[in-house]
């Protein structure tokens, strides 16, 4: 299993905006290998989601655990957000041992390409909706600590990462 190196906060690459992948290139060897590597890296680090910038690749792609296994989504766009939001605790493989409460839309409608290059439109709710919003934030250089109303665990770790 090819393991990619996780970028850890405050690595500046985590603050960059990732670029869309031309959809005809999704089935290329290069992107298919990236998807495999993202999946392996997420599994090895016990994550439930992982975005390409977290391994230093500024492309709009992430992998996520679902009830149907691990799925990759490419060039995701949020088409609709529920008015209703909910708050829950989140963590991130790029900010190890830090957790905080984040308010997110309860339900979202998404368009994205799957790993075969097919465009899909779907709705997500609950934890799945939360993870997708978290991963799309990564593609825009946003981390959960930017949105957290409260750091519930690992305040000292966070200060350490940030050299405080
Ligand atoms: Co994250």
mmCIF file of N, CA, C and O and ligand atoms in Angstrom, residues 54 91-93 134-135 138, ligand 1:
data_model
loop_
_atom_site.group_PDB
_atom_site.id
_atom_site.type_symbol
_atom_site.label_atom_id
_atom_site.label_comp_id
_atom_site.label_asym_id
_atom_site.label_seq_id
_atom_site.Cartn_x
_atom_site.Cartn_y
_atom_site.Cartn_z
ATOM 1 N N UNK A 54 -4.735 17.504 1.707
ATOM 2 C CA UNK A 54 -4.166 16.978 2.952
ATOM 3 C C UNK A 54 -2.940 16.098 2.713
ATOM 4 O O UNK A 54 -2.220 15.772 3.659
ATOM 5 N N UNK A 91 -13.058 16.098 14.105
ATOM 6 C CA UNK A 91 -11.605 16.072 14.154
ATOM 7 C C UNK A 91 -11.103 16.087 12.718
ATOM 8 O O UNK A 91 -11.898 16.159 11.787
ATOM 9 N N UNK A 92 -9.785 16.018 12.544
ATOM 10 C CA UNK A 92 -9.220 16.085 11.201
ATOM 11 C C UNK A 92 -7.847 15.425 11.219
ATOM 12 O O UNK A 92 -7.054 15.664 12.141
ATOM 13 N N UNK A 93 -7.548 14.609 10.204
ATOM 14 C CA UNK A 93 -6.241 13.945 10.153
ATOM 15 C C UNK A 93 -5.100 14.949 10.041
ATOM 16 O O UNK A 93 -3.969 14.622 10.376
ATOM 17 N N UNK A 134 -17.045 19.157 5.441
ATOM 18 C CA UNK A 134 -15.689 19.272 5.993
ATOM 19 C C UNK A 134 -14.646 19.110 4.872
ATOM 20 O O UNK A 134 -13.691 19.887 4.789
ATOM 21 N N UNK A 135 -14.862 18.111 4.004
ATOM 22 C CA UNK A 135 -13.887 17.842 2.932
ATOM 23 C C UNK A 135 -13.917 18.943 1.866
ATOM 24 O O UNK A 135 -12.855 19.335 1.363
ATOM 25 N N UNK A 138 -11.839 21.722 2.932
ATOM 26 C CA UNK A 138 -10.402 21.497 2.664
ATOM 27 C C UNK A 138 -10.024 21.961 1.253
ATOM 28 O O UNK A 138 -8.943 22.511 1.053
HETATM 29 CO CO1 LIG B 1 -10.048 17.306 7.687
#
